Coordinates of N, CA and C and ligand atoms in Angstrom, one line a residue:
M1167 N 223.0 -58.0 -29.1 CA 222.8 -57.3 -30.4 C 221.5 -56.6 -30.4
S1168 N 221.5 -55.4 -30.9 CA 220.2 -54.6 -30.9 C 219.3 -55.2 -32.0
K1169 N 218.0 -54.9 -31.8 CA 217.0 -55.4 -32.8 C 217.1 -54.6 -34.0
K1170 N 216.5 -55.1 -35.1 CA 216.6 -54.4 -36.4 C 215.7 -53.2 -36.3
K1171 N 216.1 -52.1 -36.9 CA 215.2 -51.0 -37.1 C 214.1 -51.3 -38.0
L1172 N 212.9 -50.6 -37.9 CA 211.8 -50.8 -38.7 C 211.5 -49.5 -39.4
I1173 N 211.5 -49.5 -40.7 CA 211.2 -48.4 -41.5 C 209.9 -48.7 -42.3
A1174 N 208.8 -48.0 -42.0 CA 207.5 -48.3 -42.6 C 207.0 -47.0 -43.4
G1175 N 206.7 -47.2 -44.6 CA 206.1 -46.1 -45.4 C 204.6 -46.2 -45.2
N1176 N 204.0 -45.0 -45.0 CA 202.5 -44.9 -45.0 C 202.2 -44.0 -46.2
W1177 N 201.7 -44.7 -47.2 CA 201.3 -44.0 -48.4 C 200.1 -43.1 -48.3
K1178 N 199.3 -43.3 -47.2 CA 198.1 -42.6 -47.0 C 197.2 -42.8 -48.3
M1179 N 196.4 -41.8 -48.7 CA 195.5 -42.1 -49.8 C 196.2 -41.5 -51.1
N1180 N 197.3 -42.2 -51.4 CA 198.0 -41.8 -52.6 C 198.4 -43.1 -53.4
G1181 N 198.6 -43.0 -54.7 CA 199.0 -44.1 -55.5 C 198.1 -44.3 -56.6
S1182 N 198.6 -45.1 -57.6 CA 197.8 -45.6 -58.7 C 198.5 -46.9 -59.1
I1183 N 197.9 -47.7 -59.9 CA 198.5 -49.0 -60.2 C 199.8 -48.8 -60.8
A1184 N 199.9 -47.8 -61.8 CA 201.2 -47.6 -62.4 C 202.2 -47.0 -61.5
A1185 N 201.8 -46.0 -60.7 CA 202.8 -45.4 -59.8 C 203.3 -46.4 -58.7
N1186 N 202.4 -47.2 -58.2 CA 202.8 -48.2 -57.2 C 203.8 -49.2 -57.7
D1187 N 203.6 -49.6 -59.0 CA 204.5 -50.6 -59.6 C 205.9 -50.0 -59.7
A1188 N 206.0 -48.8 -60.2 CA 207.3 -48.1 -60.4 C 208.0 -47.9 -59.0
L1189 N 207.2 -47.4 -58.0 CA 207.8 -47.1 -56.7 C 208.3 -48.4 -56.0
V1190 N 207.5 -49.4 -56.0 CA 207.9 -50.7 -55.4 C 209.1 -51.3 -56.0
R1191 N 209.1 -51.3 -57.4 CA 210.3 -51.8 -58.1 C 211.5 -51.1 -57.7
A1192 N 211.4 -49.7 -57.7 CA 212.6 -48.9 -57.4 C 213.1 -49.1 -56.0
V1193 N 212.2 -49.3 -55.0 CA 212.6 -49.5 -53.6 C 213.3 -50.8 -53.5
I1194 N 212.7 -51.9 -54.1 CA 213.3 -53.2 -53.9 C 214.7 -53.2 -54.6
A1195 N 214.8 -52.6 -55.7 CA 216.1 -52.6 -56.4 C 217.1 -51.9 -55.6
G1196 N 216.7 -50.8 -54.9 CA 217.7 -49.9 -54.2 C 218.0 -50.4 -52.8
M1197 N 217.2 -51.3 -52.3 CA 217.4 -51.7 -50.9 C 218.1 -53.0 -50.7
A1198 N 218.6 -53.5 -51.8 CA 219.2 -54.9 -51.8 C 220.2 -55.0 -50.7
G1199 N 220.0 -56.0 -49.8 CA 221.0 -56.2 -48.7 C 220.7 -55.4 -47.5
A1200 N 219.7 -54.6 -47.5 CA 219.4 -53.7 -46.3 C 219.2 -54.6 -45.1
D1201 N 219.8 -54.2 -44.0 CA 219.7 -55.0 -42.8 C 218.8 -54.3 -41.8
C1202 N 217.6 -53.9 -42.3 CA 216.6 -53.4 -41.4 C 215.2 -53.9 -42.0
T1203 N 214.2 -53.8 -41.2 CA 212.9 -54.3 -41.7 C 212.2 -53.1 -42.4
V1204 N 211.7 -53.4 -43.6 CA 211.1 -52.3 -44.4 C 209.7 -52.8 -44.8
A1205 N 208.7 -51.9 -44.6 CA 207.4 -52.2 -45.0 C 206.7 -51.0 -45.7
V1206 N 205.7 -51.3 -46.5 CA 204.9 -50.2 -47.1 C 203.4 -50.5 -46.7
C1207 N 202.8 -49.5 -46.1 CA 201.4 -49.6 -45.7 C 200.6 -48.9 -46.8
V1208 N 199.9 -49.7 -47.6 CA 199.2 -49.2 -48.8 C 197.7 -49.1 -48.6
P1209 N 197.1 -48.3 -49.5 CA 195.6 -48.3 -49.5 C 195.1 -49.7 -49.8
A1210 N 194.0 -50.1 -49.1 CA 193.5 -51.5 -49.2 C 193.3 -52.0 -50.6
P1211 N 192.8 -51.2 -51.5 CA 192.6 -51.8 -52.9 C 193.9 -52.3 -53.5
Y1212 N 195.0 -51.7 -53.1 CA 196.2 -52.1 -53.8 C 196.9 -53.3 -53.1
L1213 N 196.3 -53.9 -52.1 CA 196.9 -55.1 -51.5 C 196.9 -56.2 -52.5
A1214 N 195.9 -56.3 -53.3 CA 195.9 -57.3 -54.3 C 197.0 -57.1 -55.4
Q1215 N 197.2 -55.9 -55.8 CA 198.2 -55.6 -56.8 C 199.6 -56.0 -56.2
L1216 N 199.8 -55.8 -54.9 CA 201.1 -55.9 -54.4 C 201.4 -57.3 -53.8
Q1217 N 200.6 -58.3 -54.2 CA 200.9 -59.6 -53.7 C 202.3 -60.1 -54.0
I1218 N 202.9 -59.4 -55.0 CA 204.3 -59.8 -55.4 C 205.2 -59.7 -54.1
L1219 N 204.8 -58.8 -53.2 CA 205.7 -58.6 -52.0 C 205.6 -59.8 -51.1
R1220 N 204.6 -60.6 -51.2 CA 204.6 -61.8 -50.3 C 205.7 -62.7 -50.6
H1221 N 206.2 -62.6 -51.8 CA 207.3 -63.6 -52.2 C 208.6 -62.9 -52.3
C1222 N 208.6 -61.6 -51.9 CA 209.9 -60.9 -51.9 C 210.2 -60.6 -50.5
C1223 N 211.2 -61.3 -50.0 CA 211.4 -61.2 -48.5 C 211.8 -59.8 -48.0
A1224 N 212.3 -59.0 -48.9 CA 212.9 -57.7 -48.4 C 211.9 -56.7 -48.0
L1225 N 210.8 -56.5 -48.8 CA 209.9 -55.4 -48.6 C 208.5 -56.0 -48.1
L1226 N 208.0 -55.7 -46.9 CA 206.9 -56.3 -46.4 C 205.6 -55.5 -46.6
L1227 N 204.5 -56.1 -46.6 CA 203.2 -55.5 -47.0 C 202.5 -55.0 -45.7
G1228 N 202.0 -53.8 -45.7 CA 201.3 -53.3 -44.6 C 200.0 -52.6 -45.0
A1229 N 199.1 -52.5 -44.0 CA 197.8 -51.8 -44.2 C 197.7 -50.6 -43.3
Q1230 N 196.8 -49.7 -43.6 CA 196.7 -48.4 -42.9 C 195.7 -48.4 -41.8
D1231 N 194.8 -49.3 -41.9 CA 193.6 -49.3 -40.9 C 193.0 -50.7 -41.0
V1232 N 192.1 -51.0 -40.0 CA 191.4 -52.2 -40.0 C 190.1 -51.9 -39.3
S1233 N 189.1 -52.8 -39.5 CA 187.8 -52.6 -38.8 C 188.0 -53.1 -37.3
Q1234 N 187.2 -52.5 -36.4 CA 187.3 -52.9 -35.0 C 186.4 -54.2 -34.8
H1235 N 185.7 -54.6 -35.9 CA 184.8 -55.8 -35.8 C 185.4 -57.0 -36.6
E1236 N 185.1 -58.2 -36.1 CA 185.6 -59.4 -36.8 C 185.0 -59.5 -38.2
Q1237 N 183.7 -59.4 -38.4 CA 183.0 -59.5 -39.7 C 181.6 -59.1 -39.5
G1238 N 180.9 -59.0 -40.7 CA 179.5 -58.7 -40.6 C 179.0 -57.5 -41.3
A1239 N 177.9 -56.9 -40.9 CA 177.3 -55.8 -41.5 C 177.9 -54.5 -41.2
Y1240 N 179.1 -54.3 -41.7 CA 179.9 -53.0 -41.5 C 180.3 -52.5 -42.9
T1241 N 179.4 -51.9 -43.6 CA 179.7 -51.5 -45.0 C 181.0 -50.6 -45.1
G1242 N 181.8 -51.0 -46.0 CA 183.0 -50.2 -46.3 C 184.2 -50.6 -45.4
E1243 N 184.0 -51.5 -44.5 CA 185.1 -51.9 -43.6 C 185.9 -53.1 -44.1
V1244 N 187.2 -53.2 -43.7 CA 188.1 -54.3 -44.1 C 188.5 -55.0 -42.8
S1245 N 188.3 -56.3 -42.7 CA 188.6 -57.0 -41.5 C 190.1 -57.4 -41.4
A1246 N 190.5 -57.8 -40.2 CA 191.8 -58.3 -39.9 C 192.0 -59.6 -40.7
A1247 N 191.0 -60.4 -40.7 CA 191.1 -61.7 -41.4 C 191.4 -61.5 -42.9
M1248 N 190.8 -60.5 -43.5 CA 191.0 -60.2 -44.9 C 192.4 -59.7 -45.1
L1249 N 192.9 -58.8 -44.2 CA 194.3 -58.4 -44.4 C 195.2 -59.5 -44.3
K1250 N 195.0 -60.4 -43.4 CA 195.8 -61.6 -43.2 C 195.9 -62.4 -44.5
E1251 N 194.7 -62.6 -45.1 CA 194.6 -63.4 -46.3 C 195.4 -62.8 -47.5
F1252 N 195.7 -61.5 -47.4 CA 196.5 -60.8 -48.4 C 197.9 -60.6 -48.0
G1253 N 198.3 -61.3 -47.0 CA 199.8 -61.3 -46.6 C 200.2 -60.1 -45.9
V1254 N 199.3 -59.4 -45.3 CA 199.7 -58.2 -44.6 C 200.4 -58.5 -43.3
R1255 N 201.6 -57.9 -43.1 CA 202.4 -58.1 -41.9 C 202.3 -57.1 -40.8
F1256 N 202.0 -55.8 -41.2 CA 201.9 -54.7 -40.3 C 200.6 -54.0 -40.6
C1257 N 200.0 -53.4 -39.6 CA 198.8 -52.6 -39.8 C 198.8 -51.4 -38.9
I1258 N 198.8 -50.2 -39.5 CA 198.7 -49.0 -38.7 C 197.4 -48.9 -38.0
V1259 N 197.4 -48.6 -36.7 CA 196.1 -48.4 -36.0 C 196.2 -47.1 -35.2
G1260 N 195.1 -46.4 -35.2 CA 195.1 -45.1 -34.4 C 195.9 -44.0 -35.0
H1261 N 196.1 -44.0 -36.3 CA 196.8 -42.8 -36.9 C 196.0 -41.5 -36.5
S1262 N 196.7 -40.5 -36.3 CA 196.0 -39.2 -35.9 C 195.0 -38.8 -36.9
E1263 N 195.2 -39.1 -38.2 CA 194.2 -38.7 -39.2 C 192.9 -39.5 -39.0
R1264 N 193.0 -40.7 -38.5 CA 191.8 -41.4 -38.2 C 191.1 -41.0 -36.8
R1265 N 192.0 -40.6 -35.9 CA 191.5 -40.1 -34.6 C 190.7 -38.8 -34.9
Q1266 N 191.4 -37.9 -35.7 CA 190.8 -36.6 -36.0 C 189.6 -36.6 -36.9
H1267 N 189.7 -37.3 -38.0 CA 188.7 -37.2 -39.0 C 187.6 -38.3 -38.9
H1268 N 187.9 -39.3 -38.2 CA 186.9 -40.4 -38.1 C 186.6 -40.7 -36.6
G1269 N 186.9 -39.8 -35.7 CA 186.5 -39.9 -34.3 C 186.9 -41.2 -33.6
E1270 N 188.1 -41.7 -34.0 CA 188.5 -43.0 -33.3 C 189.0 -42.7 -31.9
A1271 N 188.3 -43.3 -30.9 CA 188.7 -43.1 -29.5 C 189.7 -44.1 -29.1
D1272 N 190.4 -43.9 -28.0 CA 191.4 -44.8 -27.5 C 191.0 -46.2 -27.5
A1273 N 189.7 -46.4 -27.0 CA 189.2 -47.8 -26.8 C 189.1 -48.5 -28.2
V1274 N 188.7 -47.8 -29.2 CA 188.5 -48.3 -30.5 C 189.9 -48.7 -31.1
V1275 N 190.9 -47.9 -30.9 CA 192.2 -48.2 -31.3 C 192.7 -49.4 -30.6
A1276 N 192.4 -49.6 -29.4 CA 192.9 -50.7 -28.6 C 192.3 -52.0 -29.1
D1277 N 191.0 -51.9 -29.5 CA 190.3 -53.1 -30.1 C 190.9 -53.5 -31.4
K1278 N 191.2 -52.5 -32.2 CA 191.8 -52.7 -33.5 C 193.2 -53.4 -33.3
A1279 N 193.9 -53.0 -32.4 CA 195.2 -53.6 -32.1 C 195.0 -55.1 -31.7
R1280 N 194.0 -55.3 -30.9 CA 193.7 -56.7 -30.4 C 193.4 -57.6 -31.6
L1281 N 192.5 -57.1 -32.5 CA 192.1 -57.9 -33.6 C 193.3 -58.2 -34.6
V1282 N 194.1 -57.3 -34.8 CA 195.2 -57.6 -35.8 C 196.2 -58.5 -35.1
L1283 N 196.5 -58.3 -33.8 CA 197.4 -59.3 -33.1 C 196.8 -60.7 -33.2
A1284 N 195.5 -60.8 -33.0 CA 194.9 -62.1 -33.0 C 195.1 -62.8 -34.4
H1285 N 195.3 -62.0 -35.4 CA 195.5 -62.6 -36.7 C 197.0 -62.7 -37.1
G1286 N 197.8 -62.5 -36.1 CA 199.3 -62.6 -36.4 C 199.9 -61.4 -37.2
I1287 N 199.2 -60.3 -37.1 CA 199.7 -59.1 -37.8 C 200.2 -58.1 -36.7
T1288 N 201.3 -57.4 -37.0 CA 201.8 -56.5 -36.0 C 201.1 -55.1 -36.1
P1289 N 200.4 -54.7 -35.1 CA 199.9 -53.4 -35.1 C 200.9 -52.3 -34.9
I1290 N 200.9 -51.3 -35.7 CA 201.7 -50.1 -35.5 C 200.8 -49.1 -34.8
V1291 N 200.9 -49.0 -33.5 CA 199.9 -48.1 -32.7 C 200.5 -46.7 -32.7
C1292 N 199.7 -45.8 -33.3 CA 200.2 -44.4 -33.3 C 199.7 -43.6 -32.1
V1293 N 200.5 -42.8 -31.5 CA 200.2 -41.9 -30.5 C 200.8 -40.6 -30.8
G1294 N 200.3 -39.5 -30.2 CA 200.9 -38.2 -30.4 C 200.0 -37.1 -30.0
E1295 N 200.7 -36.0 -29.6 CA 199.9 -34.8 -29.1 C 199.7 -33.8 -30.2
T1296 N 198.7 -33.0 -30.0 CA 198.5 -31.8 -30.9 C 199.5 -30.7 -30.4
L1297 N 199.5 -29.6 -31.3 CA 200.4 -28.5 -30.9 C 199.8 -27.8 -29.6
A1298 N 198.5 -27.7 -29.5 CA 197.9 -27.1 -28.3 C 198.3 -27.9 -27.0
E1299 N 198.2 -29.2 -27.2 CA 198.6 -30.1 -26.0 C 200.0 -30.0 -25.6
R1300 N 200.9 -29.9 -26.7 CA 202.3 -29.7 -26.3 C 202.5 -28.3 -25.7
Q1301 N 201.9 -27.3 -26.2 CA 202.1 -26.0 -25.6 C 201.6 -25.9 -24.2
A1302 N 200.6 -26.7 -23.9 CA 200.0 -26.7 -22.5 C 200.8 -27.7 -21.6
G1303 N 201.9 -28.2 -22.1 CA 202.7 -29.1 -21.3 C 202.1 -30.5 -21.1
R1304 N 201.2 -30.9 -22.0 CA 200.5 -32.1 -21.7 C 200.9 -33.3 -22.6
T1305 N 202.1 -33.2 -23.3 CA 202.5 -34.2 -24.2 C 202.6 -35.6 -23.5
G1306 N 203.3 -35.7 -22.4 CA 203.5 -37.0 -21.7 C 202.1 -37.6 -21.3
E1307 N 201.3 -36.8 -20.7 CA 200.0 -37.2 -20.3 C 199.2 -37.8 -21.5
V1308 N 199.2 -37.1 -22.6 CA 198.4 -37.5 -23.7 C 198.9 -38.8 -24.3
V1309 N 200.2 -38.9 -24.6 CA 200.7 -40.2 -25.2 C 200.6 -41.3 -24.3
K1310 N 200.7 -41.1 -23.0 CA 200.6 -42.2 -22.0 C 199.2 -42.7 -21.9
R1311 N 198.2 -41.8 -22.0 CA 196.8 -42.2 -22.0 C 196.5 -43.0 -23.2
Q1312 N 197.0 -42.6 -24.4 CA 196.7 -43.3 -25.7 C 197.3 -44.7 -25.6
L1313 N 198.5 -44.8 -25.1 CA 199.2 -46.1 -25.0 C 198.5 -47.0 -23.9
A1314 N 198.1 -46.4 -22.8 CA 197.5 -47.1 -21.7 C 196.3 -47.9 -22.2
A1315 N 195.5 -47.3 -23.1 CA 194.3 -48.0 -23.5 C 194.7 -49.3 -24.3
V1316 N 195.7 -49.3 -25.0 CA 196.2 -50.4 -25.8 C 196.8 -51.5 -24.9
I1317 N 197.5 -51.0 -23.9 CA 198.1 -51.9 -22.9 C 197.0 -52.6 -22.1
H1318 N 196.0 -51.8 -21.7 CA 194.9 -52.4 -20.9 C 194.2 -53.6 -21.7
T1319 N 194.0 -53.4 -23.0 CA 193.3 -54.4 -23.8 C 194.2 -55.5 -24.2
N1320 N 195.5 -55.3 -24.3 CA 196.4 -56.2 -25.0 C 197.5 -56.6 -24.0
G1321 N 197.4 -56.5 -22.8 CA 198.4 -56.6 -21.8 C 199.3 -57.8 -22.0
H1322 N 198.7 -59.0 -22.2 CA 199.5 -60.2 -22.3 C 200.4 -60.3 -23.5
C1323 N 200.1 -59.6 -24.5 CA 201.0 -59.6 -25.7 C 201.5 -58.3 -26.1
I1324 N 201.6 -57.4 -25.2 CA 201.9 -56.0 -25.5 C 203.3 -55.8 -26.2
S1325 N 204.2 -56.8 -25.8 CA 205.6 -56.6 -26.4 C 205.6 -57.0 -27.9
E1326 N 204.4 -57.5 -28.4 CA 204.4 -57.9 -29.9 C 203.9 -56.7 -30.7
I1327 N 203.6 -55.6 -30.1 CA 203.1 -54.4 -31.0 C 204.3 -53.6 -31.4
A1328 N 204.1 -52.7 -32.3 CA 205.1 -51.6 -32.6 C 204.3 -50.3 -32.2
V1329 N 205.0 -49.3 -31.9 CA 204.4 -48.0 -31.5 C 205.0 -47.0 -32.4
A1330 N 204.2 -46.0 -32.8 CA 204.8 -44.9 -33.6 C 204.4 -43.6 -32.8
Y1331 N 205.4 -42.9 -32.4 CA 205.2 -41.5 -31.8 C 205.1 -40.6 -33.0
E1332 N 203.9 -40.0 -33.2 CA 203.7 -39.1 -34.3 C 203.1 -37.8 -33.7
P1333 N 203.9 -36.8 -33.4 CA 203.3 -35.5 -32.9 C 202.5 -34.9 -34.1
V1334 N 201.2 -34.6 -33.8 CA 200.3 -34.2 -34.8 C 200.8 -32.9 -35.5
W1335 N 201.5 -32.1 -34.8 CA 202.0 -30.8 -35.3 C 203.2 -31.0 -36.3
A1336 N 203.7 -32.2 -36.3 CA 204.9 -32.5 -37.2 C 204.4 -33.3 -38.5
I1337 N 203.2 -33.7 -38.5 CA 202.8 -34.5 -39.7 C 202.4 -33.7 -40.9
G1338 N 203.2 -33.9 -41.9 CA 202.9 -33.2 -43.2 C 203.2 -31.7 -43.2
T1339 N 203.9 -31.3 -42.1 CA 204.1 -29.8 -42.0 C 205.5 -29.4 -42.4
G1340 N 206.4 -30.4 -42.5 CA 207.8 -30.1 -42.7 C 208.5 -29.7 -41.4
Q1341 N 207.8 -29.7 -40.3 CA 208.4 -29.3 -39.0 C 208.7 -30.6 -38.2
T1342 N 209.8 -31.2 -38.5 CA 210.2 -32.5 -37.8 C 210.4 -32.2 -36.3
A1343 N 210.0 -33.1 -35.4 CA 210.5 -32.9 -34.0 C 212.0 -33.0 -33.9
T1344 N 212.6 -32.3 -33.0 CA 214.0 -32.4 -32.8 C 214.3 -33.8 -32.3
P1345 N 215.5 -34.3 -32.5 CA 215.9 -35.6 -31.9 C 215.7 -35.6 -30.4
E1346 N 215.9 -34.5 -29.7 CA 215.8 -34.5 -28.3 C 214.3 -34.6 -27.9
Q1347 N 213.5 -33.8 -28.6 CA 212.0 -33.9 -28.3 C 211.5 -35.3 -28.5
A1348 N 211.9 -35.9 -29.6 CA 211.4 -37.2 -29.9 C 211.9 -38.2 -28.9
Q1349 N 213.2 -38.2 -28.6 CA 213.8 -39.1 -27.7 C 213.1 -39.1 -26.3
Q1350 N 212.8 -37.9 -25.9 CA 212.2 -37.7 -24.6 C 210.9 -38.4 -24.5
V1351 N 210.1 -38.3 -25.6 CA 208.8 -39.0 -25.6 C 209.0 -40.5 -25.7
H1352 N 209.9 -40.9 -26.6 CA 210.1 -42.3 -26.8 C 210.6 -43.0 -25.5
A1353 N 211.4 -42.3 -24.7 CA 211.9 -42.9 -23.4 C 210.7 -43.1 -22.5
L1354 N 209.7 -42.1 -22.5 CA 208.5 -42.3 -21.7 C 207.7 -43.5 -22.1
L1355 N 207.6 -43.6 -23.4 CA 206.8 -44.8 -23.9 C 207.5 -46.1 -23.6
R1356 N 208.8 -46.1 -23.7 CA 209.5 -47.3 -23.4 C 209.3 -47.7 -21.9
A1357 N 209.4 -46.7 -21.0 CA 209.2 -47.0 -19.6 C 207.8 -47.5 -19.3
Q1358 N 206.9 -47.0 -20.0 CA 205.5 -47.4 -19.8 C 205.3 -48.9 -20.3
L1359 N 205.9 -49.2 -21.4 CA 205.9 -50.6 -21.9 C 206.6 -51.5 -21.0
Q1360 N 207.7 -51.1 -20.5 CA 208.5 -51.9 -19.6 C 207.8 -52.2 -18.3
A1361 N 207.1 -51.2 -17.8 CA 206.3 -51.5 -16.6 C 205.2 -52.5 -16.9
A1362 N 204.7 -52.5 -18.1 CA 203.5 -53.3 -18.4 C 204.0 -54.7 -18.8
S1363 N 205.1 -54.9 -19.4 CA 205.5 -56.2 -20.0 C 206.8 -56.8 -19.5
G1364 N 207.7 -55.9 -19.1 CA 209.1 -56.4 -18.8 C 209.9 -56.6 -20.0
H1365 N 209.3 -56.4 -21.2 CA 210.1 -56.7 -22.4 C 210.1 -55.6 -23.4
A1366 N 210.1 -54.4 -22.9 CA 210.0 -53.2 -23.7 C 211.2 -53.1 -24.8
D1367 N 212.2 -53.8 -24.5 CA 213.4 -53.8 -25.4 C 213.0 -54.4 -26.7
R1368 N 212.0 -55.3 -26.7 CA 211.6 -56.0 -28.0 C 210.7 -55.1 -28.9
V1369 N 210.2 -54.0 -28.3 CA 209.2 -53.2 -29.1 C 209.9 -52.2 -29.9
N1370 N 209.5 -52.2 -31.2 CA 210.0 -51.1 -32.1 C 209.2 -49.8 -31.8
I1371 N 209.8 -48.8 -31.4 CA 209.1 -47.5 -31.2 C 209.6 -46.6 -32.3
L1372 N 208.7 -46.3 -33.2 CA 209.1 -45.5 -34.4 C 208.7 -44.0 -34.2
Y1373 N 209.5 -43.2 -34.9 CA 209.1 -41.8 -34.9 C 208.5 -41.5 -36.3
G1374 N 207.4 -40.7 -36.3 CA 206.8 -40.2 -37.5 C 206.4 -38.8 -37.5
G1375 N 206.5 -38.1 -38.6 CA 206.2 -36.7 -38.6 C 207.3 -35.9 -39.4
S1376 N 207.1 -35.8 -40.7 CA 208.1 -35.0 -41.5 C 209.5 -35.6 -41.4
M1377 N 209.6 -36.9 -41.2 CA 210.9 -37.6 -41.3 C 211.3 -37.6 -42.8
N1378 N 212.5 -37.2 -43.1 CA 212.9 -37.2 -44.5 C 214.4 -37.5 -44.5
A1379 N 214.9 -37.5 -45.7 CA 216.3 -37.9 -45.9 C 217.3 -37.0 -45.1
A1380 N 216.9 -35.8 -44.9 CA 217.8 -34.8 -44.1 C 217.7 -35.0 -42.6
T1381 N 216.5 -35.4 -42.1 CA 216.3 -35.5 -40.7 C 216.5 -36.9 -40.1
A1382 N 216.4 -37.9 -41.0 CA 216.3 -39.3 -40.5 C 217.5 -39.7 -39.6
A1383 N 218.7 -39.4 -40.1 CA 219.9 -39.9 -39.4 C 220.0 -39.5 -38.0
S1384 N 219.8 -38.2 -37.7 CA 219.9 -37.7 -36.3 C 218.8 -38.2 -35.4
L1385 N 217.6 -38.5 -36.0 CA 216.6 -39.1 -35.2 C 216.9 -40.6 -34.9
L1386 N 217.3 -41.3 -35.9 CA 217.5 -42.8 -35.8 C 218.7 -43.2 -34.9
V1387 N 219.6 -42.3 -34.6 CA 220.7 -42.7 -33.7 C 220.3 -42.5 -32.2
Q1388 N 219.1 -41.9 -32.0 CA 218.7 -41.8 -30.6 C 218.4 -43.2 -30.0
P1389 N 218.7 -43.4 -28.7 CA 218.7 -44.7 -28.1 C 217.3 -45.4 -28.1
D1390 N 216.2 -44.6 -28.1 CA 214.9 -45.2 -28.0 C 214.1 -45.0 -29.3
I1391 N 214.8 -44.6 -30.4 CA 214.1 -44.4 -31.7 C 214.5 -45.6 -32.6
D1392 N 213.6 -46.5 -32.7 CA 213.9 -47.8 -33.4 C 213.4 -47.9 -34.8
G1393 N 213.1 -46.7 -35.4 CA 212.7 -46.7 -36.8 C 211.8 -45.5 -37.1
G1394 N 211.2 -45.6 -38.2 CA 210.3 -44.4 -38.7 C 209.1 -44.9 -39.3
L1395 N 208.0 -44.0 -39.2 CA 206.8 -44.2 -40.0 C 206.8 -43.0 -40.9
I1396 N 206.9 -43.2 -42.2 CA 207.2 -42.2 -43.1 C 206.0 -41.9 -44.0
G1397 N 205.6 -40.7 -44.1 CA 204.5 -40.4 -45.0 C 205.0 -39.9 -46.3
G1398 N 205.0 -38.6 -46.5 CA 205.4 -38.0 -47.8 C 206.6 -38.6 -48.5
A1399 N 207.7 -38.7 -47.7 CA 209.0 -39.2 -48.2 C 208.9 -40.7 -48.6
S1400 N 207.9 -41.4 -48.2 CA 207.8 -42.8 -48.7 C 207.3 -42.9 -50.1
L1401 N 206.8 -41.8 -50.6 CA 206.2 -41.9 -52.0 C 207.3 -41.6 -53.1
K1402 N 208.5 -41.3 -52.6 CA 209.6 -41.0 -53.6 C 210.7 -42.1 -53.3
A1403 N 211.0 -42.9 -54.2 CA 211.9 -44.0 -54.0 C 213.2 -43.6 -53.4
Q1404 N 213.8 -42.5 -54.0 CA 215.1 -42.1 -53.6 C 215.1 -41.6 -52.1
D1405 N 214.1 -40.8 -51.7 CA 214.0 -40.3 -50.4 C 213.8 -41.5 -49.4
F1406 N 212.9 -42.4 -49.8 CA 212.6 -43.5 -48.9 C 213.9 -44.4 -48.7
L1407 N 214.6 -44.6 -49.8 CA 215.9 -45.4 -49.8 C 216.9 -44.7 -48.9
Q1408 N 217.0 -43.4 -48.9 CA 217.9 -42.6 -48.1 C 217.6 -42.8 -46.6
I1409 N 216.3 -42.9 -46.3 CA 215.9 -43.1 -44.9 C 216.3 -44.5 -44.5
I1410 N 216.1 -45.5 -45.4 CA 216.5 -46.9 -45.1 C 218.0 -46.9 -44.9
G1411 N 218.8 -46.2 -45.7 CA 220.2 -46.1 -45.5 C 220.6 -45.6 -44.2
A1412 N 219.9 -44.5 -43.8 CA 220.2 -43.9 -42.5 C 219.9 -44.9 -41.3
A1413 N 218.9 -45.7 -41.5 CA 218.6 -46.7 -40.4 C 219.7 -47.7 -40.3
Q1414 N 220.2 -48.1 -41.5 CA 221.3 -49.1 -41.5 C 222.5 -48.5 -40.7
T1415 N 222.9 -47.3 -41.1 CA 224.0 -46.6 -40.5 C 223.8 -46.5 -39.0
A1416 N 222.6 -46.1 -38.6 CA 222.3 -45.9 -37.1 C 222.5 -47.2 -36.3
R1417 N 222.2 -48.3 -37.0 CA 222.3 -49.6 -36.2 C 223.8 -50.0 -36.1
A1418 N 224.6 -49.7 -37.1 CA 225.9 -50.2 -37.1 C 226.8 -49.7 -35.9
Ligands
LIG2155 P1 204.7 -37.2 -43.1 O1 206.0 -38.0 -43.1 O2 204.2 -36.9 -44.5 O3 204.8 -36.0 -42.2 O4 203.6 -38.1 -42.5 C1 203.9 -38.8 -41.3 C2 202.8 -39.8 -41.0 O5 201.7 -39.4 -40.7 C3 203.1 -41.2 -41.1 O6 202.1 -42.0 -40.6

């Protein structure tokens, strides 16, 4: 039997107490009986508000980033232990917005993945090429380099991570990668994980980048696309629920 697909919403820096409440209630009500894993990665201050999700088995709580340090004098940072205390099950690491705007290098991303794994949280490790890198024919080289750093640091438990292939040119642009483009990269990543662990079939490799209700189904039926990391469309309950529905159909 194939593993369950994973659909994770990345709210990015959006939300309010009132909006979160309405969104989460609508998603939980609409996804009753869904046979896939669903999570929402929320801004850190809202983890406290969303503690209700710890007791609702259907929708899991996720975070968007974590400190690369265990604890101490790192003003503004949130540790993996703190995330764990708030019931976080998934944590995005190495999102391209952090690599781009906060200068996160591959080694930092690898350390973040190590720390969250050590606290029993699944890191969703993001990799992806820029448009210039794709046009220069460097897509494979770039994503393999990004994943190699995480494999190097986490080799022994690499099959416990999730990976998200997020082409930078597809994020927030409305320009979704074609199913063929995405599948090609996912197959590369799967082969790399297989060579490292022998258990690549256990790893959920998600696609992210303008995935929406219209594009989800054709992406999710690809053999190596095990779910989605959804930005904009995860902020609208109906859109997010349609993607969850597409994941169910793809698995059947
Ligand atoms: P969009 O779905 O808004 O393109 O964002 C994708 C993303 O960055 C998810 O992490």
